[in-house]
Amino acid sequence: MCGIVGYIGTKEAYPILIKGLKRLEYRGYDSAGVAVFNGKINLYKHKGKIKELEKFVSAKDIGGTLGIGHTRWATHGEPNDTNAHPHRSMNDLFTLVHNGIIENYADLKKDLIKQGYKFNSDTDTEILVNLVEFFYTREDDIDAETAVRMALTKVVGAYGIAVLCSEEPGTLIAARKGSPLVIGIGSNEYFVASDAAPIVEYTNNVVYMNDYDVAVIKNNKFTLKNLQNNPMSLTIEQLDLNIGELDKGGFDHFMLKEIFEQPKTIEDTFRGRLNPAKSEIVLGGLLDVMPKLAAAERLIIISCGTSWHAGLIGEYLIEEYAKIPVEVEYASEFRYRKPVIRKGDIVLAISQSGETADTLAAVEMAKDAGATILGICNVTGSTLSRVTEAGVYTHAGAEIGVASTKAFSAQVTVLIMLALKLAYVKGEISDKDYKDLIEELAAIPEKLKTILDNNDHIRSIAEKYKDSVNALYLGRGYLFPVALEGALKLKEISYIHAEGYPAGEMKHGPIALIDNNLPVIVVAPQDDYYEKILSNIREVKARRGNVITIVTEGDEKLKELSDDVITIPRSHPVMTPLLTVIPLQLFSYHTALMRGCNVDQPRNLAKSVTVE
Ligand code: G6P
């Protein structure tokens, strides 16, 4: 949550900060601000998107080669100009941007008030910046970085911060605990950012900060220390990010671009791993742990949001094919509900960003209890990828739209490969089935293209139902999680209340909602559940519900029964989540657009939830 960017070097900082903030806007977009050092620290902040900030700043003094910026997703205090970052200390000595939550802010505030400090905003960040100033002014001969370190030792909670001191025009300080920060190293210039997106066009050399690291760039020299002032070793890594992924590539929205990218995404995910010619799946990142994984008595999948839906599909796949019992947990529940974790347990964390606070906390808890931690993650170098013992990158490329689309397909692709590989290693699948399923997966990208060709038809269905107040999504088996994902997509971006249900559960409650105003979207390709779901559809029709079905091509029976039909190519049931989710994503996209919603930046949401 929240995006931080900082620059120190020889170029003008402001354009770099603004461009960087736009790249980070998906992390939060309720207010934004910049502070640039030009003799003194000029500070500008404004409610709303970065565009509003730019308008506000025009014709003001924005010169200077050192600065910090922030785009906010509010935690403490409503989104307004005063609560926007950067925050400045009472005597103007420090200016700071912050991502995270200071949990003991109330105690710190009380102590600072006793010292005569006054506060303007409702934020925990203003307390932190004043705490830094308090230590700076209390001690003689103290520099800015020491004051920052002293303040941080008093803080309970999570932070990623970038700090300027008005008495040190050549210094940029950054520190991290819990909220990600990466330092970009250019030639005579340095960048600080919440992720690599603002950095990639200037340099590929980066250092991912770890918890309790403090980065100090002073007089063109970069050092990394811990809170006790001990030097930390610097590992410079190469960015694995293509700048082309960061723009819309001719599409109107990132979400649409990312939906349309999925044939390529899936290919990128299985490239080098799936080999139909040799009937082979190789998951390089899991080679060393494969024996342990195959011998596991149970597997616990933890994740949040869309990644949790992928995890549910993983459960069905791994239990059916590899015969390993699987539990799928919301990370936010798992971390607090005192679960039984045994030494031999394997925990598989799934996360697009690799920065979701609940997922990371659940991972730490399971690690402490002796579990082996594996990950499925999209962002290279993210915290999750560094705290897991082994794992698989999804290689979906940068996902910018807040509502996840291609990352889900990539996660499901990895889970299909994992389930099949485990089944093969354990001798639970015949050579023929293994070979056939590998070939089926390899054929999916082409099949997806034919579904994307139905975009106009899906738009016309969205037109019909765009004014609905509620929507119900139904599926069975692998397609129950797809129904959940379809409902989540619709509510996230169109603000229509939507529920996903296993179709068999409909009669235990949701059936009461059905009338001629309710669209019921049923994911019903021809699979083992076909006859069952057919009866569910009849039950909906008997109550005058509007039925939109996603069916296998050539299914005349369902065509007759449904109000609207979207077809997908015939495929093995294992592959149907990859095929059926696409029409649901497009349906949500068009509905949201017709309702005048901001599809890429839906209200109140953020892409990467780095706070609890
Ligand atoms: C947020 C995003 C979702 C995402 C979830 C989990 O809620 O808006 O799209 O599914 O976080 O994120 P992760 O990065 O861990 O997959």
XYZ file of C-alpha atoms and ligand atoms in Angstrom:
628
model
C 0.000 0.000 0.000
C 1.292 3.465 -0.821
C 4.100 4.106 -3.235
C 7.394 5.713 -2.301
C 9.956 7.142 -4.655
C 13.160 9.069 -3.970
C 16.014 10.437 -6.081
C 19.453 11.852 -5.429
C 21.898 12.608 -8.239
C 22.723 15.103 -10.939
C 19.405 15.285 -12.798
C 16.321 17.326 -11.895
C 14.485 15.241 -9.317
C 10.886 16.407 -9.869
C 10.239 14.802 -13.309
C 11.768 11.547 -12.068
C 9.609 11.616 -8.951
C 6.383 12.331 -10.841
C 7.041 9.668 -13.447
C 7.945 7.234 -10.682
C 4.775 8.026 -8.747
C 2.677 7.382 -11.836
C 4.323 3.978 -12.127
C 3.480 3.296 -8.500
C -0.018 4.747 -8.585
C -1.540 1.259 -8.625
C -0.375 0.893 -5.002
C -2.611 3.701 -3.760
C -4.141 6.766 -5.303
C -6.082 8.879 -2.843
C -3.506 11.657 -2.491
C 0.073 12.360 -3.512
C 2.968 14.643 -2.729
C 6.599 15.514 -3.405
C 9.379 17.288 -1.522
C 12.357 18.630 -3.448
C 15.519 20.147 -1.993
C 16.390 23.473 -3.598
C 18.201 25.520 -0.949
C 15.299 24.588 1.275
C 12.876 21.696 1.090
C 9.864 22.656 -1.035
C 6.865 20.500 -0.181
C 3.746 20.046 -2.316
C 0.912 17.637 -1.685
C -2.628 17.265 -2.852
C -5.711 15.118 -2.459
C -6.514 12.899 -5.444
C -4.466 11.323 -8.181
C -0.949 12.307 -9.326
C -2.552 14.378 -12.109
C -4.065 16.658 -9.442
C -0.682 17.052 -7.803
C 0.912 17.979 -11.127
C -1.711 20.679 -11.708
C -1.205 22.006 -8.216
C 2.586 22.112 -8.575
C 2.692 23.812 -11.980
C 4.464 27.203 -11.875
C 5.876 26.500 -8.408
C 9.553 26.031 -7.529
C 10.275 22.399 -8.313
C 14.018 22.696 -8.990
C 16.557 20.476 -7.252
C 18.384 17.189 -7.646
C 17.262 15.555 -4.412
C 13.680 14.694 -3.563
C 11.088 12.232 -2.319
C 7.511 11.506 -3.366
C 4.539 9.464 -2.235
C 1.198 8.193 -3.498
C -1.131 7.230 -0.681
C -3.637 4.557 0.278
C -5.066 5.954 3.506
C -4.698 4.037 6.766
C -4.600 6.751 9.458
C -6.873 9.656 8.633
C -9.075 10.375 5.635
C -7.549 11.200 2.269
C -7.064 14.989 2.232
C -4.292 17.515 1.611
C -3.150 17.568 5.248
C -2.925 13.812 5.660
C -1.123 13.410 2.310
C 2.632 12.680 2.428
C 5.399 13.890 2.644
C 5.109 15.008 6.256
C 7.306 17.648 7.750
C 8.533 17.910 11.362
C 7.401 20.814 13.513
C 10.633 22.803 13.112
C 10.961 21.949 9.418
C 14.139 19.940 9.973
C 12.895 16.640 8.507
C 10.563 15.643 5.677
C 9.481 12.047 5.368
C 7.336 9.666 3.316
C 6.069 6.440 4.835
C 4.410 3.203 3.830
C 3.145 0.985 6.659
C 1.541 1.428 10.059
C 3.162 2.646 13.274
C 1.269 0.600 15.856
C 2.471 2.430 18.984
C 1.736 5.846 17.485
C -0.573 6.848 20.346
C 2.143 6.352 23.025
C 4.773 8.076 20.902
C 2.407 10.977 20.289
C 1.706 11.394 24.000
C 5.463 11.547 24.730
C 6.056 14.069 21.954
C 3.176 16.275 23.127
C 4.877 16.383 26.547
C 7.984 17.664 24.740
C 5.937 20.468 23.212
C 5.247 18.919 19.791
C 2.062 19.841 17.975
C 0.415 17.894 15.151
C -1.613 18.970 12.148
C -2.628 15.691 10.556
C -4.331 12.475 11.671
C -1.427 10.335 10.471
C 1.011 8.091 12.293
C 3.654 9.362 9.861
C 3.640 12.877 11.280
C 4.471 11.334 14.651
C 7.418 9.467 13.163
C 8.914 12.510 11.451
C 8.668 14.486 14.687
C 10.232 11.650 16.627
C 13.224 11.817 14.265
C 13.445 15.559 14.804
C 13.135 15.106 18.565
C 16.241 12.871 18.688
C 18.101 15.135 16.255
C 17.567 18.235 18.370
C 17.995 16.497 21.737
C 21.508 15.208 21.050
C 24.571 17.307 20.242
C 26.669 16.482 17.192
C 24.214 14.056 15.753
C 23.635 13.524 12.047
C 20.339 12.856 10.313
C 20.867 9.130 9.801
C 21.620 8.608 13.510
C 18.415 10.425 14.443
C 16.474 8.234 12.012
C 17.984 5.077 13.488
C 17.271 6.243 17.046
C 13.653 7.001 16.205
C 13.149 3.660 14.469
C 14.314 1.717 17.517
C 11.268 3.172 19.322
C 8.803 2.193 16.627
C 6.513 -0.827 16.801
C 4.896 -1.624 13.475
C 5.760 -1.608 9.804
C 7.532 1.012 7.780
C 9.213 1.757 4.511
C 10.434 5.359 4.707
C 12.470 7.883 2.745
C 13.747 10.916 4.618
C 15.265 14.315 3.863
C 16.944 16.600 6.408
C 17.010 20.327 5.670
C 20.493 20.594 7.218
C 21.938 17.854 4.985
C 21.416 18.817 1.331
C 23.452 15.828 0.070
C 21.716 13.070 2.022
C 18.856 10.705 1.268
C 17.946 8.124 3.911
C 15.655 5.107 3.534
C 14.703 2.380 5.980
C 12.550 -0.711 5.909
C 10.689 -3.007 8.234
C 7.802 -4.893 6.708
C 7.143 -2.525 3.783
C 9.248 -3.135 0.687
C 11.934 -0.780 -0.594
C 14.454 -1.168 -3.358
C 17.487 1.027 -4.067
C 18.513 1.640 -7.688
C 22.183 2.342 -8.320
C 22.933 4.483 -11.383
C 26.053 6.397 -12.301
C 26.368 9.189 -9.732
C 22.684 8.811 -8.963
C 20.525 6.681 -6.702
C 16.838 5.870 -6.556
C 14.624 4.608 -3.759
C 11.241 3.070 -4.540
C 8.587 0.709 -3.244
C 9.218 -1.543 -6.222
C 11.404 -1.533 -9.285
C 8.870 0.069 -11.664
C 10.123 3.683 -11.237
C 13.770 2.592 -11.442
C 13.962 0.264 -14.425
C 14.341 2.937 -17.092
C 17.418 4.420 -15.403
C 19.325 1.395 -14.151
C 19.136 -2.388 -13.823
C 21.356 -2.526 -10.735
C 19.306 -2.758 -7.575
C 19.590 -3.657 -3.932
C 16.466 -5.077 -2.280
C 16.399 -3.852 1.304
C 15.745 -6.298 4.127
C 13.891 -5.620 7.365
C 15.797 -3.306 9.732
C 18.120 -2.108 6.944
C 18.858 1.603 6.780
C 20.190 2.895 3.441
C 22.164 6.110 3.561
C 23.168 7.898 0.388
C 25.425 10.712 1.472
C 27.714 12.782 -0.703
C 27.326 10.281 -3.546
C 28.245 7.297 -1.382
C 25.798 4.493 -0.613
C 26.006 2.505 2.605
C 23.638 -0.043 4.080
C 23.472 -0.428 7.847
C 21.266 -1.971 10.465
C 19.523 -0.041 13.234
C 22.563 -0.522 15.477
C 24.799 1.227 12.904
C 26.595 -1.965 11.856
C 27.362 -2.181 8.135
C 25.286 -4.700 6.188
C 26.602 -6.463 3.097
C 25.343 -5.117 -0.213
C 23.987 -7.590 -2.735
C 23.518 -5.884 -6.071
C 20.979 -7.716 -8.227
C 19.931 -7.311 -11.838
C 16.350 -6.285 -12.540
C 14.175 -8.739 -14.399
C 11.610 -6.246 -15.688
C 10.837 -5.114 -19.188
C 9.923 -1.438 -19.467
C 7.324 -2.226 -22.175
C 5.277 -3.999 -19.493
C 4.757 -0.698 -17.722
C 2.626 0.998 -20.373
C -0.780 0.216 -21.835
C 0.555 -0.935 -25.206
C -2.305 0.613 -27.203
C -5.113 -0.675 -24.974
C -7.466 1.704 -23.169
C -6.690 0.215 -19.786
C -4.034 -1.923 -18.155
C -6.715 -4.413 -17.157
C -7.810 -4.959 -20.752
C -4.207 -5.249 -21.887
C -3.513 -7.800 -19.178
C -6.628 -9.835 -20.030
C -5.541 -9.930 -23.674
C -1.988 -10.853 -22.734
C -3.059 -14.142 -21.189
C -2.272 -16.463 -24.125
C 1.281 -15.128 -23.961
C 1.349 -15.119 -20.171
C 0.535 -18.798 -19.997
C 3.179 -19.549 -22.581
C 5.715 -17.527 -20.595
C 4.731 -19.422 -17.461
C 5.292 -22.843 -18.961
C 8.220 -21.913 -21.221
C 11.206 -24.137 -20.422
C 9.081 -26.124 -17.971
C 6.542 -27.934 -20.102
C 7.924 -30.135 -22.827
C 5.233 -31.930 -24.873
C 7.841 -33.486 -27.192
C 9.416 -35.313 -24.278
C 6.229 -35.548 -22.172
C 8.074 -33.793 -19.413
C 7.481 -31.119 -16.783
C 10.532 -29.565 -15.148
C 10.038 -27.135 -12.282
C 13.646 -26.056 -11.769
C 12.925 -24.066 -8.632
C 11.485 -27.117 -6.880
C 14.005 -29.763 -7.982
C 15.748 -29.953 -4.614
C 12.551 -30.130 -2.589
C 10.612 -32.449 -4.913
C 11.351 -35.622 -2.862
C 10.227 -33.868 0.312
C 7.146 -32.529 -1.436
C 6.222 -35.918 -2.864
C 6.572 -37.476 0.604
C 4.549 -34.752 2.352
C 1.658 -35.888 4.485
C -0.156 -32.659 3.839
C 0.261 -29.362 2.117
C -1.062 -26.051 3.405
C -1.655 -23.320 0.837
C -1.809 -19.767 2.182
C -2.717 -16.651 0.245
C -5.153 -13.745 -0.061
C -7.659 -12.452 -2.625
C -7.347 -13.768 -6.142
C -4.278 -15.799 -5.163
C -6.463 -17.619 -2.641
C -8.848 -18.580 -5.428
C -5.913 -19.986 -7.400
C -4.945 -21.863 -4.232
C -8.385 -23.498 -4.078
C -7.971 -24.754 -7.624
C -4.558 -26.027 -6.507
C -6.226 -27.992 -3.710
C -8.610 -29.734 -6.089
C -5.793 -30.498 -8.534
C -3.227 -31.750 -6.046
C -5.689 -33.911 -4.134
C -7.117 -35.432 -7.316
C -3.839 -36.082 -9.091
C -1.030 -36.229 -6.503
C -3.218 -37.624 -3.699
C -1.702 -35.302 -1.109
C -4.189 -33.794 1.357
C -4.292 -30.023 0.931
C -5.704 -27.256 3.093
C -6.201 -23.779 1.700
C -6.127 -20.945 4.188
C -6.697 -17.215 4.105
C -3.359 -15.875 5.349
C -5.141 -13.306 7.520
C -6.956 -16.112 9.376
C -4.116 -18.604 9.448
C -1.687 -16.194 11.097
C -3.991 -15.592 14.071
C -6.128 -18.682 14.480
C -3.470 -20.846 16.183
C -3.437 -23.612 13.564
C -1.696 -26.941 14.103
C 1.545 -26.874 12.156
C 3.753 -29.934 12.321
C 7.437 -30.232 11.515
C 7.012 -32.150 8.248
C 4.307 -29.818 6.947
C 4.839 -28.013 3.721
C 3.413 -24.555 3.356
C 2.950 -23.158 -0.126
C 2.417 -19.393 -0.187
C 0.883 -17.939 -3.350
C 1.203 -14.229 -4.037
C 1.362 -12.105 -7.154
C 3.288 -9.298 -5.484
C 5.187 -11.306 -2.903
C 4.600 -8.378 -0.549
C 1.157 -9.036 0.954
C 1.567 -8.405 4.690
C -0.771 -11.173 5.881
C 0.805 -13.764 3.598
C 4.308 -12.835 4.746
C 3.306 -12.927 8.419
C 1.647 -16.339 7.983
C 4.811 -17.596 6.281
C 6.973 -16.407 9.190
C 4.672 -18.097 11.666
C 4.749 -21.405 9.790
C 8.521 -21.163 9.433
C 8.918 -20.668 13.183
C 6.785 -23.768 13.725
C 9.190 -25.814 11.601
C 7.303 -26.061 8.296
C 9.085 -26.026 4.947
C 8.053 -22.886 3.070
C 7.607 -22.831 -0.686
C 6.285 -20.017 -2.839
C 4.509 -19.275 -6.089
C 5.171 -15.652 -6.830
C 5.210 -13.227 -9.746
C 7.553 -10.443 -8.682
C 11.202 -11.354 -8.866
C 13.190 -10.260 -5.835
C 10.048 -9.672 -3.744
C 10.066 -10.397 -0.028
C 8.227 -13.703 -0.442
C 10.735 -14.923 -2.982
C 13.492 -14.214 -0.478
C 11.943 -15.863 2.566
C 10.902 -19.139 0.934
C 13.140 -22.186 0.761
C 12.204 -22.846 -2.859
C 9.510 -21.930 -5.317
C 8.267 -21.150 -8.785
C 8.063 -17.741 -10.419
C 4.939 -17.300 -12.515
C 6.659 -15.017 -15.089
C 3.390 -13.205 -15.846
C 5.243 -9.895 -16.263
C 4.280 -6.711 -14.437
C 0.575 -6.650 -13.550
C -0.540 -3.035 -13.116
C -4.354 -3.229 -13.136
C -5.429 -3.438 -9.506
C -7.833 -6.295 -10.247
C -5.680 -9.340 -10.862
C -6.201 -11.168 -14.162
C -3.141 -12.589 -15.881
C -1.409 -13.302 -12.569
C -4.290 -15.648 -11.685
C -3.962 -17.567 -14.954
C -0.218 -17.846 -14.427
C -0.702 -19.149 -10.879
C -3.213 -21.735 -12.076
C -0.795 -22.785 -14.834
C 1.938 -23.363 -12.243
C -0.465 -25.307 -10.026
C -1.524 -27.554 -12.915
C 2.142 -28.286 -13.671
C 2.878 -28.865 -9.984
C -0.042 -31.260 -9.473
C 0.825 -33.250 -12.592
C 4.521 -33.379 -11.784
C 3.839 -34.546 -8.229
C 1.398 -37.153 -9.508
C 4.067 -38.378 -11.919
C 6.831 -38.488 -9.301
C 4.507 -40.391 -6.959
C 3.404 -42.796 -9.662
C -0.219 -41.694 -9.307
C -0.794 -40.892 -12.993
C -0.404 -43.113 -16.025
C 2.171 -42.150 -18.650
C -0.642 -41.682 -21.143
C -2.677 -39.331 -18.968
C 0.477 -37.395 -18.090
C 1.368 -37.016 -21.752
C -2.199 -36.079 -22.761
C -2.496 -33.423 -20.070
C 0.878 -31.919 -20.949
C -0.323 -31.639 -24.547
C -3.643 -30.153 -23.414
C -1.858 -27.469 -21.400
C 0.452 -26.649 -24.291
C -2.634 -26.087 -26.481
C -4.316 -23.662 -24.066
C -2.808 -20.369 -25.361
C -4.337 -20.945 -28.822
C -7.708 -21.794 -27.296
C -7.636 -18.639 -25.205
C -7.252 -16.562 -28.347
C -10.576 -17.846 -29.656
C -12.269 -16.789 -26.403
C -10.761 -13.320 -26.634
C -12.243 -13.095 -30.141
C -15.658 -13.103 -28.399
C -14.923 -9.777 -26.720
C -17.666 -7.879 -28.577
C -20.254 -10.522 -27.776
C -19.281 -10.413 -24.083
C -19.528 -6.611 -24.172
C -23.089 -6.872 -25.497
C -24.040 -9.179 -22.612
C -22.509 -6.718 -20.142
C -24.617 -3.956 -21.714
C -27.756 -5.952 -20.882
C -26.934 -6.478 -17.211
C -24.884 -3.396 -16.372
C -27.567 -1.858 -14.155
C -27.949 -4.900 -11.918
C -27.635 -4.443 -8.183
C -26.595 -8.021 -7.400
C -25.131 -10.937 -9.294
C -24.695 -14.605 -8.433
C -21.881 -16.774 -9.816
C -22.115 -20.559 -9.705
C -19.681 -23.346 -10.494
C -18.775 -26.843 -9.395
C -15.464 -28.655 -8.945
C -12.550 -26.723 -10.433
C -15.044 -24.098 -11.482
C -16.328 -23.253 -8.025
C -13.163 -21.167 -7.349
C -13.630 -19.655 -10.813
C -17.147 -18.585 -9.769
C -15.614 -16.965 -6.676
C -13.047 -15.206 -8.834
C -15.698 -14.004 -11.303
C -17.757 -12.536 -8.454
C -14.689 -10.890 -6.935
C -13.763 -9.281 -10.264
C -17.261 -7.866 -10.702
C -17.501 -6.372 -7.215
C -13.925 -5.042 -7.236
C -14.294 -2.947 -10.324
C -18.006 -2.354 -10.988
C -19.160 -2.140 -7.323
C -22.064 -4.487 -8.078
C -22.595 -6.807 -5.154
C -21.691 -10.274 -6.373
C -21.470 -13.653 -4.676
C -19.706 -16.786 -5.842
C -21.135 -20.117 -4.711
C -20.646 -23.821 -5.318
C -23.731 -24.507 -7.447
C -24.810 -27.326 -5.142
C -25.014 -24.903 -2.228
C -27.433 -22.608 -4.030
C -30.465 -24.195 -2.462
C -29.053 -23.505 1.015
C -29.526 -19.773 0.805
C -28.749 -17.880 -2.398
C -31.814 -19.313 -4.120
C -33.816 -16.858 -2.006
C -32.232 -14.007 -3.984
C -33.398 -15.208 -7.359
C -35.957 -13.114 -9.216
C -36.149 -11.664 -12.703
C -33.643 -8.923 -11.797
C -30.817 -11.209 -10.761
C -28.192 -12.236 -13.308
C -26.909 -15.707 -12.462
C -23.647 -16.489 -14.184
C -23.089 -20.217 -14.379
C -19.743 -21.703 -15.354
C -20.967 -24.880 -16.997
C -18.682 -26.517 -19.540
C -19.191 -30.191 -20.274
C -17.355 -31.969 -17.487
C -18.151 -34.560 -14.789
C -20.550 -32.136 -13.131
C -22.485 -31.222 -16.240
C -25.752 -33.014 -15.418
C -25.693 -31.661 -11.861
C -25.195 -28.102 -12.946
C -27.911 -28.481 -15.541
C -30.405 -29.134 -12.733
C -29.109 -26.063 -10.881
C -29.746 -23.970 -13.982
C -33.271 -25.360 -14.252
C -33.854 -24.363 -10.625
C -32.774 -20.805 -11.422
C -34.945 -20.630 -14.534
C -37.956 -21.956 -12.595
C -37.624 -18.869 -10.408
C -37.318 -16.491 -13.375
C -33.635 -15.707 -12.835
C -31.573 -14.514 -15.805
C -29.046 -17.178 -16.690
C -25.770 -16.419 -18.420
C -23.828 -19.591 -19.057
C -20.278 -20.333 -20.047
C -20.531 -23.509 -22.055
C -18.509 -25.828 -24.243
C -18.854 -25.034 -27.948
C -21.686 -26.961 -29.567
C -23.712 -27.312 -26.362
C -27.208 -26.816 -27.772
C -28.982 -27.962 -24.634
C -27.617 -25.132 -22.481
C -27.993 -22.630 -25.277
C -31.719 -23.280 -25.213
C -31.973 -23.031 -21.465
C -29.896 -19.858 -21.027
C -30.699 -16.196 -21.588
C -27.163 -15.561 -22.769
C -24.351 -17.904 -23.693
C -20.591 -17.565 -24.006
C -18.784 -20.517 -25.534
C -15.316 -21.860 -24.845
C -13.410 -24.465 -26.849
C -13.624 -28.086 -25.739
C -10.860 -29.044 -23.338
C -9.931 -31.386 -20.488
C -11.709 -30.378 -17.226
C -8.341 -29.600 -15.582
C -7.820 -26.781 -18.074
C -11.291 -25.261 -17.792
C -10.397 -22.690 -15.078
C -7.942 -21.123 -17.536
C -10.576 -20.945 -20.251
C -13.657 -19.947 -18.273
C -12.099 -17.161 -16.236
C -11.442 -15.066 -19.354
C -15.121 -14.321 -20.201
C -15.730 -13.481 -16.544
C -12.841 -10.995 -16.545
C -14.099 -9.389 -19.755
C -17.679 -9.259 -18.469
C -16.509 -7.388 -15.346
C -14.309 -5.068 -17.361
C -17.099 -4.001 -19.732
C -19.682 -3.732 -16.970
C -17.399 -1.478 -14.921
C -16.578 0.679 -17.908
C -20.261 1.142 -18.805
C -20.987 2.141 -15.219
C -18.316 4.848 -15.442
C -15.939 3.168 -12.974
C -12.175 3.455 -12.996
C -11.277 -0.104 -13.918
C -7.540 0.165 -13.341
C -7.813 1.972 -10.033
C -11.055 0.932 -8.341
C -12.110 2.906 -5.293
C -10.650 1.950 -1.911
C -8.499 -0.868 -3.297
C -4.779 -1.220 -3.800
C -2.779 -3.750 -5.709
C -0.308 -4.640 -3.049
C -1.637 -4.795 0.491
C 1.508 -4.321 2.537
C -0.377 -3.432 5.709
C -2.708 -5.573 7.784
C -5.045 -7.236 -3.200
C -5.178 -7.131 -4.701
C -5.684 -8.470 -5.254
C -4.770 -9.599 -4.829
C -4.575 -9.635 -3.313
C -3.459 -10.594 -2.921
O -6.285 -7.370 -2.622
O -6.071 -6.090 -5.045
O -5.733 -8.399 -6.660
O -5.296 -10.812 -5.263
O -4.201 -8.337 -2.837
O -2.258 -10.100 -3.448
P -1.002 -10.960 -3.776
O -0.003 -9.984 -4.332
O -0.531 -11.556 -2.475
O -1.387 -12.005 -4.744
